[in-house]
Amino acid sequence: MSNIRGRGLQANALGTFDTVVMAVAGSAPAYSLAATTAVLVGAVGLASPAALLWCAIPMLGIALAFSYLGRIDVNAGASYSWVGRTLHPFLGFVSGWALVVSATIFMVAGSLPAGSMTLSLFDAGLADNVALSTVVGAVWFLVMLAVVLGGARLTVRAQLLMSGIELAILLLFAVLALFHTGNARAFDWSWLGFSHFDGVSGFASGALIAAFYYWGWDVTSNLSEETRNSRRTTGLAGLIGVGIVFALFEVFTIAVNVILSSDQIAKNDANVLAFLGEEIWPGWGGKLLIVAVMLSTIATLETTLIQVTRSLFAMGRDRTMPAALGRVHRTWNTPYVAIAVVGGVALVMFIASNALGSVREILSDAISAIGLQIAVYYGLAGLAVVVAYRKMLFRSAGNFLLGGVWPLLGAVFMFWIFVESLSQLSTAAIAIGIGGLAVGLIPMLWYWKQGSDYYRPAKLDATRTVEADYVLDDHTPAQAQAYEGLPTDF
């Protein structure tokens, strides 16, 4: 790539602890449990803990891929840059576009529950009002948009507050659930095996939904240009984040299976976590977990905004999307044009969502569609790390396993659930998932013909030091060294 001169993002704004918090918040444990548990149980029943377990193993492979790729190429576009520089620029663009589309769809899938959860604190009957939930959700979205616009430091301070309260509530209820005596059924170790899946296709549909649970930890990679010692920190934080949310997902999914009956889960669908809280701690439990879900939803709106705006920033900087998207605000050091565009598109989608049906219907189709897009860009990253580190894989057993076999298996798993689940999904979910990806062919081919340097990349090779592709201007602090060239090894 040729050097492009312009303002950079706010370098060195985040430390290791901040980045771990962002990784956990990105996966939104309380929101994912509230919004997705009924969908997962509806798809695989008592096998829901198994779906989360067996999806966690390949997901760790993808987290390893992000960790190793982040060591050799610090870029706000993350997989968009890595895949483009290893496999092919077209695949790199598709990878970045898949993230952009899935994150944009999530603006509806996330903001509606934020609105409905807020309303349910005052009146449970208002929670199913799609129009009112949309308005309240839009208000929360605009607040998070302003926080993200205000810079990385403001963003992480807001995140520490919201996620801190959320995790404290979840840990309290995880402990209380262990001592709960009113059980619908006894725990069975078979819930972690394969016997409860309805064949291979049933497992694939469960794994696709489970992928949505975990999605979001990779926000750390999109923040790499704003993180201290990012070549080490962003990947480590992603791995820690996946481990933390896996533990929370398993504990609460098993608790739902033990404490609630199938009818109770189906009846309460998008409000299942609050119902679980009420069963564990009558009176206060439901309200506290509603607060946790509300904070988690708002927090993950923030991390999703970071992912999509940083990806669009990288695309604008590379001239694979309108160059204005690569502009950075002189005071806040944030990609303000990308933030404004995402905000405008999301608000239009909020209004359109009123015509799509109930909150439950919108969530179900959106989760499945996002799952397809996640599988694409995670899978491509898993392949990219093997290519980037191919000359180093046989230097040790650790290199071979952690930088090769595990990420490769993760990639194969992601592509498999993508293909296998297509026959199980609704027409709307497939149209949103595949159609959203197909739209990306238009800007990809347009800017390819315009001669963007992105389509003539310097190949990514772990045996060579990665030098700066982006030259910071005079307004950026001297200590900003997000692109420092470093020796690379495992």
CSV table of C-alpha atoms in Angstrom, one decimal:
chain,number,residue,atom,x,y,z
A,1,MET,CA,0.0,0.0,0.0
A,2,SER,CA,1.2,3.5,-0.6
A,3,ASN,CA,1.5,6.0,2.3
A,4,ILE,CA,-1.6,8.0,3.0
A,5,ARG,CA,-1.2,11.2,5.0
A,6,GLY,CA,-3.8,12.2,7.4
A,7,ARG,CA,-4.9,12.4,11.1
A,8,GLY,CA,-4.6,9.3,13.2
A,9,LEU,CA,-6.9,8.0,15.9
A,10,GLN,CA,-6.2,8.7,19.6
A,11,ALA,CA,-3.1,6.5,20.2
A,12,ASN,CA,-2.3,4.9,23.6
A,13,ALA,CA,-5.8,5.7,25.0
A,14,LEU,CA,-6.5,2.2,26.3
A,15,GLY,CA,-4.5,-0.1,28.6
A,16,THR,CA,-4.7,-3.9,29.1
A,17,PHE,CA,-7.6,-3.8,31.7
A,18,ASP,CA,-9.6,-1.4,29.6
A,19,THR,CA,-9.2,-3.7,26.6
A,20,VAL,CA,-10.3,-6.8,28.5
A,21,VAL,CA,-13.4,-4.9,29.7
A,22,MET,CA,-14.1,-3.9,26.0
A,23,ALA,CA,-13.8,-7.6,24.9
A,24,VAL,CA,-16.3,-8.8,27.6
A,25,ALA,CA,-18.6,-5.9,26.8
A,26,GLY,CA,-18.4,-6.6,23.1
A,27,SER,CA,-19.8,-10.1,23.7
A,28,ALA,CA,-22.5,-8.6,26.0
A,29,PRO,CA,-23.1,-11.5,28.3
A,30,ALA,CA,-26.4,-10.3,29.9
A,31,TYR,CA,-27.8,-9.2,26.5
A,32,SER,CA,-26.8,-12.3,24.7
A,33,LEU,CA,-28.4,-14.5,27.4
A,34,ALA,CA,-31.6,-12.5,27.4
A,35,ALA,CA,-32.0,-12.1,23.7
A,36,THR,CA,-30.7,-15.4,22.5
A,37,THR,CA,-31.4,-18.1,25.1
A,38,ALA,CA,-35.0,-18.7,24.0
A,39,VAL,CA,-33.8,-18.8,20.4
A,40,LEU,CA,-31.1,-21.3,21.2
A,41,VAL,CA,-33.4,-23.5,23.4
A,42,GLY,CA,-36.0,-23.4,20.6
A,43,ALA,CA,-33.5,-24.7,18.2
A,44,VAL,CA,-31.7,-27.3,20.2
A,45,GLY,CA,-33.6,-27.7,23.5
A,46,LEU,CA,-31.5,-29.2,26.3
A,47,ALA,CA,-28.4,-29.3,24.1
A,48,SER,CA,-28.1,-25.5,24.5
A,49,PRO,CA,-25.1,-25.8,26.9
A,50,ALA,CA,-23.4,-28.2,24.5
A,51,ALA,CA,-23.9,-25.8,21.6
A,52,LEU,CA,-22.1,-23.1,23.6
A,53,LEU,CA,-19.3,-25.5,24.7
A,54,TRP,CA,-18.6,-26.9,21.2
A,55,CYS,CA,-18.7,-23.5,19.6
A,56,ALA,CA,-16.3,-22.1,22.2
A,57,ILE,CA,-13.5,-24.4,21.1
A,58,PRO,CA,-13.3,-23.2,17.5
A,59,MET,CA,-14.1,-19.7,18.6
A,60,LEU,CA,-10.9,-19.8,20.7
A,61,GLY,CA,-9.1,-20.8,17.5
A,62,ILE,CA,-10.4,-17.7,15.8
A,63,ALA,CA,-9.4,-15.6,18.8
A,64,LEU,CA,-5.9,-17.0,18.5
A,65,ALA,CA,-5.9,-16.1,14.8
A,66,PHE,CA,-6.9,-12.5,15.7
A,67,SER,CA,-4.1,-12.4,18.4
A,68,TYR,CA,-1.4,-13.6,16.0
A,69,LEU,CA,-2.5,-11.4,13.1
A,70,GLY,CA,-2.7,-8.4,15.4
A,71,ARG,CA,1.0,-8.9,16.3
A,72,ILE,CA,2.1,-8.3,12.7
A,73,ASP,CA,-0.4,-5.8,11.4
A,74,VAL,CA,-1.9,-3.1,13.6
A,75,ASN,CA,-4.9,-1.8,11.7
A,76,ALA,CA,-8.3,-0.5,12.8
A,77,GLY,CA,-9.8,-2.6,10.0
A,78,ALA,CA,-8.5,-5.8,11.6
A,79,SER,CA,-9.7,-8.8,9.4
A,80,TYR,CA,-10.4,-6.4,6.5
A,81,SER,CA,-6.7,-5.7,6.4
A,82,TRP,CA,-5.3,-9.1,7.4
A,83,VAL,CA,-7.4,-11.1,4.9
A,84,GLY,CA,-6.8,-8.6,2.1
A,85,ARG,CA,-3.0,-8.9,2.6
A,86,THR,CA,-2.9,-12.7,2.9
A,87,LEU,CA,-5.7,-14.3,0.9
A,88,HIS,CA,-6.9,-11.7,-1.6
A,89,PRO,CA,-8.1,-8.1,-1.4
A,90,PHE,CA,-11.5,-9.0,-2.6
A,91,LEU,CA,-11.9,-11.5,0.3
A,92,GLY,CA,-10.5,-8.8,2.6
A,93,PHE,CA,-13.2,-6.4,1.5
A,94,VAL,CA,-15.9,-9.0,2.0
A,95,SER,CA,-14.5,-9.7,5.4
A,96,GLY,CA,-14.7,-6.0,6.4
A,97,TRP,CA,-18.1,-5.6,4.7
A,98,ALA,CA,-19.5,-8.6,6.6
A,99,LEU,CA,-18.5,-6.9,9.9
A,100,VAL,CA,-20.0,-3.6,8.8
A,101,VAL,CA,-23.3,-5.2,7.7
A,102,SER,CA,-23.7,-7.5,10.8
A,103,ALA,CA,-22.9,-4.5,13.1
A,104,THR,CA,-25.4,-2.3,11.3
A,105,ILE,CA,-28.1,-5.0,11.5
A,106,PHE,CA,-27.3,-5.3,15.2
A,107,MET,CA,-28.3,-1.6,15.7
A,108,VAL,CA,-31.9,-2.8,15.4
A,109,ALA,CA,-31.4,-6.2,17.1
A,110,GLY,CA,-29.7,-4.4,20.0
A,111,SER,CA,-31.6,-1.2,20.3
A,112,LEU,CA,-35.0,-2.7,20.4
A,113,PRO,CA,-34.2,-4.8,23.5
A,114,ALA,CA,-32.5,-1.7,25.1
A,115,GLY,CA,-35.8,0.2,24.7
A,116,SER,CA,-38.1,-2.7,25.8
A,117,MET,CA,-35.9,-3.5,28.8
A,118,THR,CA,-36.0,0.2,29.9
A,119,LEU,CA,-39.7,0.3,29.5
A,120,SER,CA,-40.2,-3.0,31.4
A,121,LEU,CA,-38.6,-1.4,34.5
A,122,PHE,CA,-41.6,0.9,34.7
A,123,ASP,CA,-44.4,-1.2,33.2
A,124,ALA,CA,-44.0,-4.8,31.9
A,125,GLY,CA,-46.9,-4.3,29.5
A,126,LEU,CA,-45.0,-1.6,27.6
A,127,ALA,CA,-42.1,-3.9,26.8
A,128,ASP,CA,-43.9,-5.5,23.8
A,129,ASN,CA,-44.8,-2.2,22.2
A,130,VAL,CA,-42.4,-2.1,19.2
A,131,ALA,CA,-43.0,1.5,18.3
A,132,LEU,CA,-42.3,2.8,21.9
A,133,SER,CA,-39.4,0.4,22.3
A,134,THR,CA,-37.9,1.7,19.0
A,135,VAL,CA,-38.1,5.3,20.3
A,136,VAL,CA,-36.5,4.6,23.6
A,137,GLY,CA,-33.9,2.4,22.0
A,138,ALA,CA,-33.1,5.1,19.5
A,139,VAL,CA,-32.5,7.5,22.4
A,140,TRP,CA,-30.1,5.1,24.0
A,141,PHE,CA,-28.4,4.6,20.6
A,142,LEU,CA,-27.9,8.4,20.2
A,143,VAL,CA,-26.4,8.7,23.7
A,144,MET,CA,-23.9,5.9,22.8
A,145,LEU,CA,-23.2,7.6,19.5
A,146,ALA,CA,-22.3,10.8,21.3
A,147,VAL,CA,-20.0,8.8,23.7
A,148,VAL,CA,-18.2,7.1,20.9
A,149,LEU,CA,-17.8,10.4,19.1
A,150,GLY,CA,-16.3,11.9,22.2
A,151,GLY,CA,-13.2,9.6,22.0
A,152,ALA,CA,-11.7,6.4,23.2
A,153,ARG,CA,-11.1,7.5,26.7
A,154,LEU,CA,-14.7,8.7,27.3
A,155,THR,CA,-15.9,5.4,25.6
A,156,VAL,CA,-13.9,3.2,28.0
A,157,ARG,CA,-15.0,5.2,31.1
A,158,ALA,CA,-18.6,4.7,30.2
A,159,GLN,CA,-17.9,1.1,29.5
A,160,LEU,CA,-16.2,0.5,32.8
A,161,LEU,CA,-19.3,1.8,34.6
A,162,MET,CA,-21.9,-0.1,32.6
A,163,SER,CA,-20.1,-3.4,32.4
A,164,GLY,CA,-18.9,-3.2,36.0
A,165,ILE,CA,-22.5,-3.1,37.3
A,166,GLU,CA,-23.6,-5.7,34.8
A,167,LEU,CA,-21.0,-8.2,35.7
A,168,ALA,CA,-21.5,-7.7,39.4
A,169,ILE,CA,-25.2,-8.5,39.1
A,170,LEU,CA,-24.5,-11.6,36.9
A,171,LEU,CA,-21.9,-12.9,39.3
A,172,LEU,CA,-24.4,-12.5,42.2
A,173,PHE,CA,-27.1,-14.4,40.4
A,174,ALA,CA,-24.6,-17.1,39.3
A,175,VAL,CA,-23.9,-17.8,43.0
A,176,LEU,CA,-27.6,-17.6,44.0
A,177,ALA,CA,-28.5,-20.1,41.2
A,178,LEU,CA,-26.2,-22.7,42.7
A,179,PHE,CA,-28.2,-22.6,46.0
A,180,HIS,CA,-31.6,-22.5,44.3
A,181,THR,CA,-33.8,-25.4,45.4
A,182,GLY,CA,-36.9,-25.2,43.2
A,183,ASN,CA,-35.8,-27.1,40.1
A,184,ALA,CA,-37.8,-28.0,37.0
A,185,ARG,CA,-35.3,-30.8,36.3
A,186,ALA,CA,-32.0,-32.2,37.6
A,187,PHE,CA,-28.7,-31.3,35.9
A,188,ASP,CA,-27.5,-34.0,33.5
A,189,TRP,CA,-24.0,-34.2,32.1
A,190,SER,CA,-25.5,-35.2,28.7
A,191,TRP,CA,-26.4,-31.6,28.2
A,192,LEU,CA,-22.8,-31.0,27.4
A,193,GLY,CA,-22.6,-33.9,24.8
A,194,PHE,CA,-24.1,-34.5,21.4
A,195,SER,CA,-27.1,-36.8,22.3
A,196,HIS,CA,-29.7,-34.0,22.5
A,197,PHE,CA,-29.0,-32.6,19.1
A,198,ASP,CA,-31.4,-33.4,16.2
A,199,GLY,CA,-28.7,-34.7,13.9
A,200,VAL,CA,-25.9,-32.8,12.2
A,201,SER,CA,-28.2,-30.0,10.9
A,202,GLY,CA,-29.6,-29.5,14.4
A,203,PHE,CA,-26.1,-29.1,15.7
A,204,ALA,CA,-25.2,-26.6,13.0
A,205,SER,CA,-28.2,-24.4,13.7
A,206,GLY,CA,-27.3,-24.4,17.4
A,207,ALA,CA,-23.7,-23.6,16.7
A,208,LEU,CA,-24.7,-20.7,14.4
A,209,ILE,CA,-26.8,-19.2,17.2
A,210,ALA,CA,-24.0,-19.8,19.7
A,211,ALA,CA,-21.6,-17.9,17.4
A,212,PHE,CA,-23.8,-14.9,17.9
A,213,TYR,CA,-23.4,-15.2,21.7
A,214,TYR,CA,-19.7,-14.9,21.4
A,215,TRP,CA,-19.5,-12.3,18.7
A,216,GLY,CA,-18.0,-8.9,19.7
A,217,TRP,CA,-14.9,-9.8,21.6
A,218,ASP,CA,-12.9,-8.8,18.5
A,219,VAL,CA,-13.7,-5.1,19.1
A,220,THR,CA,-10.2,-5.1,20.8
A,221,SER,CA,-8.6,-5.6,17.3
A,222,ASN,CA,-10.6,-2.7,15.9
A,223,LEU,CA,-9.3,-0.6,18.8
A,224,SER,CA,-5.7,-1.6,18.1
A,225,GLU,CA,-4.6,1.8,16.8
A,226,GLU,CA,-5.8,3.3,20.1
A,227,THR,CA,-4.3,0.7,22.5
A,228,ARG,CA,-1.0,0.8,24.3
A,229,ASN,CA,1.3,-2.1,23.3
A,230,SER,CA,-1.5,-3.2,21.1
A,231,ARG,CA,0.5,-6.0,19.3
A,232,ARG,CA,0.3,-7.9,22.6
A,233,THR,CA,-2.7,-6.4,24.4
A,234,THR,CA,-5.5,-6.7,21.8
A,235,GLY,CA,-5.1,-10.4,21.1
A,236,LEU,CA,-4.6,-11.3,24.8
A,237,ALA,CA,-7.7,-9.3,25.8
A,238,GLY,CA,-9.7,-11.1,23.1
A,239,LEU,CA,-8.7,-14.5,24.5
A,240,ILE,CA,-9.5,-13.5,28.1
A,241,GLY,CA,-12.8,-12.0,27.0
A,242,VAL,CA,-13.9,-15.2,25.3
A,243,GLY,CA,-13.0,-17.2,28.4
A,244,ILE,CA,-14.9,-15.0,30.7
A,245,VAL,CA,-18.1,-14.9,28.7
A,246,PHE,CA,-17.9,-18.6,28.0
A,247,ALA,CA,-18.1,-19.3,31.8
A,248,LEU,CA,-21.0,-16.9,32.2
A,249,PHE,CA,-22.9,-18.3,29.2
A,250,GLU,CA,-22.5,-21.9,30.5
A,251,VAL,CA,-23.5,-21.1,34.1
A,252,PHE,CA,-26.7,-19.2,33.1
A,253,THR,CA,-27.7,-21.5,30.3
A,254,ILE,CA,-27.5,-24.5,32.6
A,255,ALA,CA,-29.4,-22.6,35.3
A,256,VAL,CA,-32.2,-21.9,32.7
A,257,ASN,CA,-32.3,-25.6,31.9
A,258,VAL,CA,-32.4,-26.6,35.6
A,259,ILE,CA,-34.8,-23.9,37.0
A,260,LEU,CA,-37.2,-23.2,34.1
A,261,SER,CA,-39.5,-25.5,32.2
A,262,SER,CA,-39.6,-25.5,28.4
A,263,ASP,CA,-43.0,-23.8,28.5
A,264,GLN,CA,-41.7,-21.1,30.8
A,265,ILE,CA,-38.7,-20.5,28.5
A,266,ALA,CA,-41.0,-20.3,25.4
A,267,LYS,CA,-43.5,-18.1,27.1
A,268,ASN,CA,-41.0,-15.5,28.3
A,269,ASP,CA,-38.7,-15.7,25.2
A,270,ALA,CA,-36.9,-12.3,25.0
A,271,ASN,CA,-37.5,-11.8,28.7
A,272,VAL,CA,-36.2,-15.2,29.9
A,273,LEU,CA,-33.3,-13.8,32.0
A,274,ALA,CA,-35.6,-11.5,34.0
A,275,PHE,CA,-38.0,-14.4,34.6
A,276,LEU,CA,-35.0,-16.5,35.8
A,277,GLY,CA,-34.1,-13.7,38.2
A,278,GLU,CA,-37.6,-13.7,39.6
A,279,GLU,CA,-37.5,-17.4,40.2
A,280,ILE,CA,-34.1,-17.2,41.9
A,281,TRP,CA,-34.9,-14.0,44.0
A,282,PRO,CA,-38.7,-13.2,44.0
A,283,GLY,CA,-39.4,-9.5,44.1
A,284,TRP,CA,-35.9,-8.1,43.4
A,285,GLY,CA,-34.4,-10.7,41.1
A,286,GLY,CA,-36.3,-9.9,37.9
A,287,LYS,CA,-35.7,-6.1,38.2
A,288,LEU,CA,-32.0,-6.5,38.9
A,289,LEU,CA,-31.4,-8.7,35.9
A,290,ILE,CA,-33.5,-6.4,33.7
A,291,VAL,CA,-31.0,-3.6,34.8
A,292,ALA,CA,-28.1,-5.9,33.9
A,293,VAL,CA,-29.6,-6.7,30.5
A,294,MET,CA,-30.3,-3.0,29.8
A,295,LEU,CA,-26.8,-2.0,30.7
A,296,SER,CA,-25.3,-4.9,28.7
A,297,THR,CA,-27.4,-4.0,25.7
A,298,ILE,CA,-26.4,-0.3,25.8
A,299,ALA,CA,-22.7,-1.3,26.4
A,300,THR,CA,-22.6,-3.6,23.4
A,301,LEU,CA,-24.3,-0.9,21.3
A,302,GLU,CA,-21.2,1.1,22.1
A,303,THR,CA,-18.7,-1.6,21.2
A,304,THR,CA,-20.6,-2.4,18.0
A,305,LEU,CA,-20.5,1.3,17.0
A,306,ILE,CA,-16.7,1.2,17.6
A,307,GLN,CA,-16.3,-1.9,15.4
A,308,VAL,CA,-18.4,-0.6,12.5
A,309,THR,CA,-17.0,3.0,12.6
A,310,ARG,CA,-13.3,1.8,12.9
A,311,SER,CA,-13.9,-0.6,10.0
A,312,LEU,CA,-15.4,2.1,7.8
A,313,PHE,CA,-12.6,4.5,8.9
A,314,ALA,CA,-10.0,2.0,7.6
A,315,MET,CA,-11.9,1.5,4.4
A,316,GLY,CA,-12.2,5.2,3.8
A,317,ARG,CA,-8.5,5.6,4.6
A,318,ASP,CA,-7.7,2.9,2.0
A,319,ARG,CA,-10.1,4.5,-0.5
A,320,THR,CA,-12.2,1.3,-0.8
A,321,MET,CA,-15.1,3.3,0.4
A,322,PRO,CA,-15.7,7.1,0.2
A,323,ALA,CA,-12.6,8.8,1.5
A,324,ALA,CA,-14.6,11.1,3.8
A,325,LEU,CA,-15.1,8.0,6.0
A,326,GLY,CA,-11.4,8.1,6.8
A,327,ARG,CA,-11.6,11.7,8.3
A,328,VAL,CA,-10.7,12.1,12.0
A,329,HIS,CA,-12.1,14.9,14.2
A,330,ARG,CA,-9.3,17.4,15.2
A,331,THR,CA,-10.4,17.5,18.8
A,332,TRP,CA,-11.7,14.1,19.7
A,333,ASN,CA,-9.5,12.0,17.3
A,334,THR,CA,-12.5,9.9,16.3
A,335,PRO,CA,-13.8,9.1,12.7
A,336,TYR,CA,-16.7,11.5,13.0
A,337,VAL,CA,-17.9,11.1,9.4
A,338,ALA,CA,-18.2,7.3,9.7
A,339,ILE,CA,-20.0,7.8,13.1
A,340,ALA,CA,-22.5,10.2,11.5
A,341,VAL,CA,-23.2,7.9,8.6
A,342,VAL,CA,-23.7,4.9,10.8
A,343,GLY,CA,-26.0,6.9,13.1
A,344,GLY,CA,-28.1,8.1,10.1
A,345,VAL,CA,-28.4,4.6,8.6
A,346,ALA,CA,-29.3,3.0,11.9
A,347,LEU,CA,-32.0,5.6,12.7
A,348,VAL,CA,-33.6,4.8,9.3
A,349,MET,CA,-33.5,1.1,10.1
A,350,PHE,CA,-35.1,1.8,13.5
A,351,ILE,CA,-38.1,3.4,11.8
A,352,ALA,CA,-38.3,0.6,9.2
A,353,SER,CA,-38.2,-2.1,11.9
A,354,ASN,CA,-41.7,-1.0,13.1
A,355,ALA,CA,-43.1,-2.7,9.9
A,356,LEU,CA,-41.2,-6.0,10.5
A,357,GLY,CA,-43.3,-7.4,13.3
A,358,SER,CA,-42.8,-8.2,17.0
A,359,VAL,CA,-39.6,-7.7,18.9
A,360,ARG,CA,-39.3,-11.5,19.1
A,361,GLU,CA,-39.6,-12.0,15.3
A,362,ILE,CA,-37.1,-9.2,14.5
A,363,LEU,CA,-34.6,-10.7,17.0
A,364,SER,CA,-34.8,-14.2,15.7
A,365,ASP,CA,-34.2,-13.3,12.0
A,366,ALA,CA,-31.5,-10.7,12.9
A,367,ILE,CA,-29.6,-13.1,15.1
A,368,SER,CA,-29.5,-15.8,12.4
A,369,ALA,CA,-28.5,-13.3,9.7
A,370,ILE,CA,-25.7,-11.9,11.8
A,371,GLY,CA,-24.6,-15.5,12.5
A,372,LEU,CA,-24.0,-16.1,8.8
A,373,GLN,CA,-22.0,-12.9,8.4
A,374,ILE,CA,-19.9,-13.6,11.6
A,375,ALA,CA,-19.1,-17.1,10.2
A,376,VAL,CA,-17.7,-15.5,7.0
A,377,TYR,CA,-15.3,-12.9,8.5
A,378,TYR,CA,-14.2,-15.1,11.4
A,379,GLY,CA,-13.6,-18.0,9.0
A,380,LEU,CA,-11.5,-15.9,6.6
A,381,ALA,CA,-9.4,-14.6,9.5
A,382,GLY,CA,-8.7,-18.2,10.6
A,383,LEU,CA,-7.4,-19.0,7.1
A,384,ALA,CA,-5.4,-15.7,6.9
A,385,VAL,CA,-3.3,-16.5,10.0
A,386,VAL,CA,-2.2,-19.8,8.6
A,387,VAL,CA,-1.0,-18.1,5.4
A,388,ALA,CA,0.7,-15.2,7.2
A,389,TYR,CA,2.6,-17.6,9.6
A,390,ARG,CA,3.1,-20.5,7.1
A,391,LYS,CA,6.9,-20.2,7.2
A,392,MET,CA,7.0,-20.3,11.1
A,393,LEU,CA,4.5,-23.1,11.8
A,394,PHE,CA,7.0,-26.0,11.9
A,395,ARG,CA,9.5,-24.2,14.1
A,396,SER,CA,7.8,-25.6,17.3
A,397,ALA,CA,4.8,-27.7,18.4
A,398,GLY,CA,3.3,-24.5,19.9
A,399,ASN,CA,3.5,-22.6,16.7
A,400,PHE,CA,2.0,-25.5,14.8
A,401,LEU,CA,-1.0,-25.9,17.2
A,402,LEU,CA,-1.8,-22.3,18.2
A,403,GLY,CA,-0.9,-20.5,15.0
A,404,GLY,CA,-1.9,-23.2,12.5
A,405,VAL,CA,-4.1,-26.2,13.5
A,406,TRP,CA,-6.4,-24.6,16.0
A,407,PRO,CA,-7.2,-21.4,13.9
A,408,LEU,CA,-7.6,-23.6,10.8
A,409,LEU,CA,-10.1,-25.9,12.5
A,410,GLY,CA,-11.9,-22.7,13.7
A,411,ALA,CA,-12.1,-21.5,10.1
A,412,VAL,CA,-13.4,-24.9,8.8
A,413,PHE,CA,-16.0,-24.9,11.6
A,414,MET,CA,-17.2,-21.4,10.8
A,415,PHE,CA,-17.6,-22.2,7.1
A,416,TRP,CA,-19.3,-25.5,7.9
A,417,ILE,CA,-21.9,-24.0,10.1
A,418,PHE,CA,-22.5,-21.3,7.4
A,419,VAL,CA,-23.3,-23.9,4.7
A,420,GLU,CA,-25.0,-26.5,6.9
A,421,SER,CA,-27.4,-23.9,8.5
A,422,LEU,CA,-28.7,-22.5,5.3
A,423,SER,CA,-31.3,-25.2,5.0
A,424,GLN,CA,-32.5,-24.5,8.5
A,425,LEU,CA,-33.0,-20.7,8.3
A,426,SER,CA,-36.0,-18.7,7.4
A,427,THR,CA,-36.2,-17.0,4.0
A,428,ALA,CA,-36.0,-13.6,5.7
A,429,ALA,CA,-32.8,-14.5,7.7
A,430,ILE,CA,-31.1,-15.8,4.5
A,431,ALA,CA,-32.1,-12.7,2.5
A,432,ILE,CA,-30.8,-10.4,5.2
A,433,GLY,CA,-27.6,-12.4,5.7
A,434,ILE,CA,-26.6,-13.3,2.1
A,435,GLY,CA,-28.2,-10.2,0.6
A,436,GLY,CA,-26.3,-7.9,2.9
A,437,LEU,CA,-23.0,-9.5,1.8
A,438,ALA,CA,-24.0,-9.3,-1.9
A,439,VAL,CA,-24.6,-5.5,-1.7
A,440,GLY,CA,-20.9,-5.1,-0.8
A,441,LEU,CA,-19.9,-6.3,-4.3
A,442,ILE,CA,-21.0,-2.8,-5.6
A,443,PRO,CA,-18.5,-0.6,-3.7
A,444,MET,CA,-15.8,-3.4,-3.9
A,445,LEU,CA,-15.9,-3.5,-7.7
A,446,TRP,CA,-16.3,0.3,-8.0
A,447,TYR,CA,-13.3,1.2,-6.0
A,448,TRP,CA,-11.2,-1.6,-7.5
A,449,LYS,CA,-11.8,0.0,-10.9
A,450,GLN,CA,-10.8,3.4,-9.4
A,451,GLY,CA,-7.4,1.9,-8.6
A,452,SER,CA,-7.3,1.9,-4.8
A,453,ASP,CA,-3.9,0.8,-3.5
A,454,TYR,CA,-5.7,-1.6,-1.2
A,455,TYR,CA,-6.1,-3.9,-4.2
A,456,ARG,CA,-2.3,-4.0,-4.7
A,457,PRO,CA,-1.3,-4.9,-1.1
A,458,ALA,CA,2.1,-5.6,0.4
A,459,LYS,CA,1.7,-9.3,1.4
A,460,LEU,CA,1.5,-10.0,5.1
A,461,ASP,CA,4.3,-12.3,6.3
A,462,ALA,CA,5.1,-13.0,9.9
A,463,THR,CA,8.8,-13.5,9.2
A,464,ARG,CA,9.2,-9.8,8.3
A,465,THR,CA,8.7,-6.7,10.4
A,466,VAL,CA,5.6,-4.8,9.4
A,467,GLU,CA,6.4,-1.2,8.7
A,468,ALA,CA,4.1,1.7,8.8
A,469,ASP,CA,1.5,2.0,6.0
A,470,TYR,CA,-0.2,5.1,7.4
A,471,VAL,CA,1.8,8.3,8.0
A,472,LEU,CA,0.6,10.3,11.0
A,473,ASP,CA,0.4,14.1,10.5
A,474,ASP,CA,1.9,16.9,12.6
A,475,HIS,CA,-1.2,17.2,14.7
A,476,THR,CA,-0.8,13.7,16.2
A,477,PRO,CA,1.1,13.4,19.5
A,478,ALA,CA,4.8,12.3,19.1
A,479,GLN,CA,4.2,9.3,21.4
A,480,ALA,CA,1.5,7.9,19.1
A,481,GLN,CA,3.2,4.8,17.8
A,482,ALA,CA,0.4,2.5,16.9
A,483,TYR,CA,2.3,1.3,13.8
A,484,GLU,CA,5.7,0.8,15.2
A,485,GLY,CA,7.7,-1.9,13.4
A,486,LEU,CA,8.6,-4.8,15.7
A,487,PRO,CA,10.3,-8.1,15.3
A,488,THR,CA,7.6,-10.8,15.2
A,489,ASP,CA,7.6,-14.3,16.7
A,490,PHE,CA,5.3,-16.5,18.6
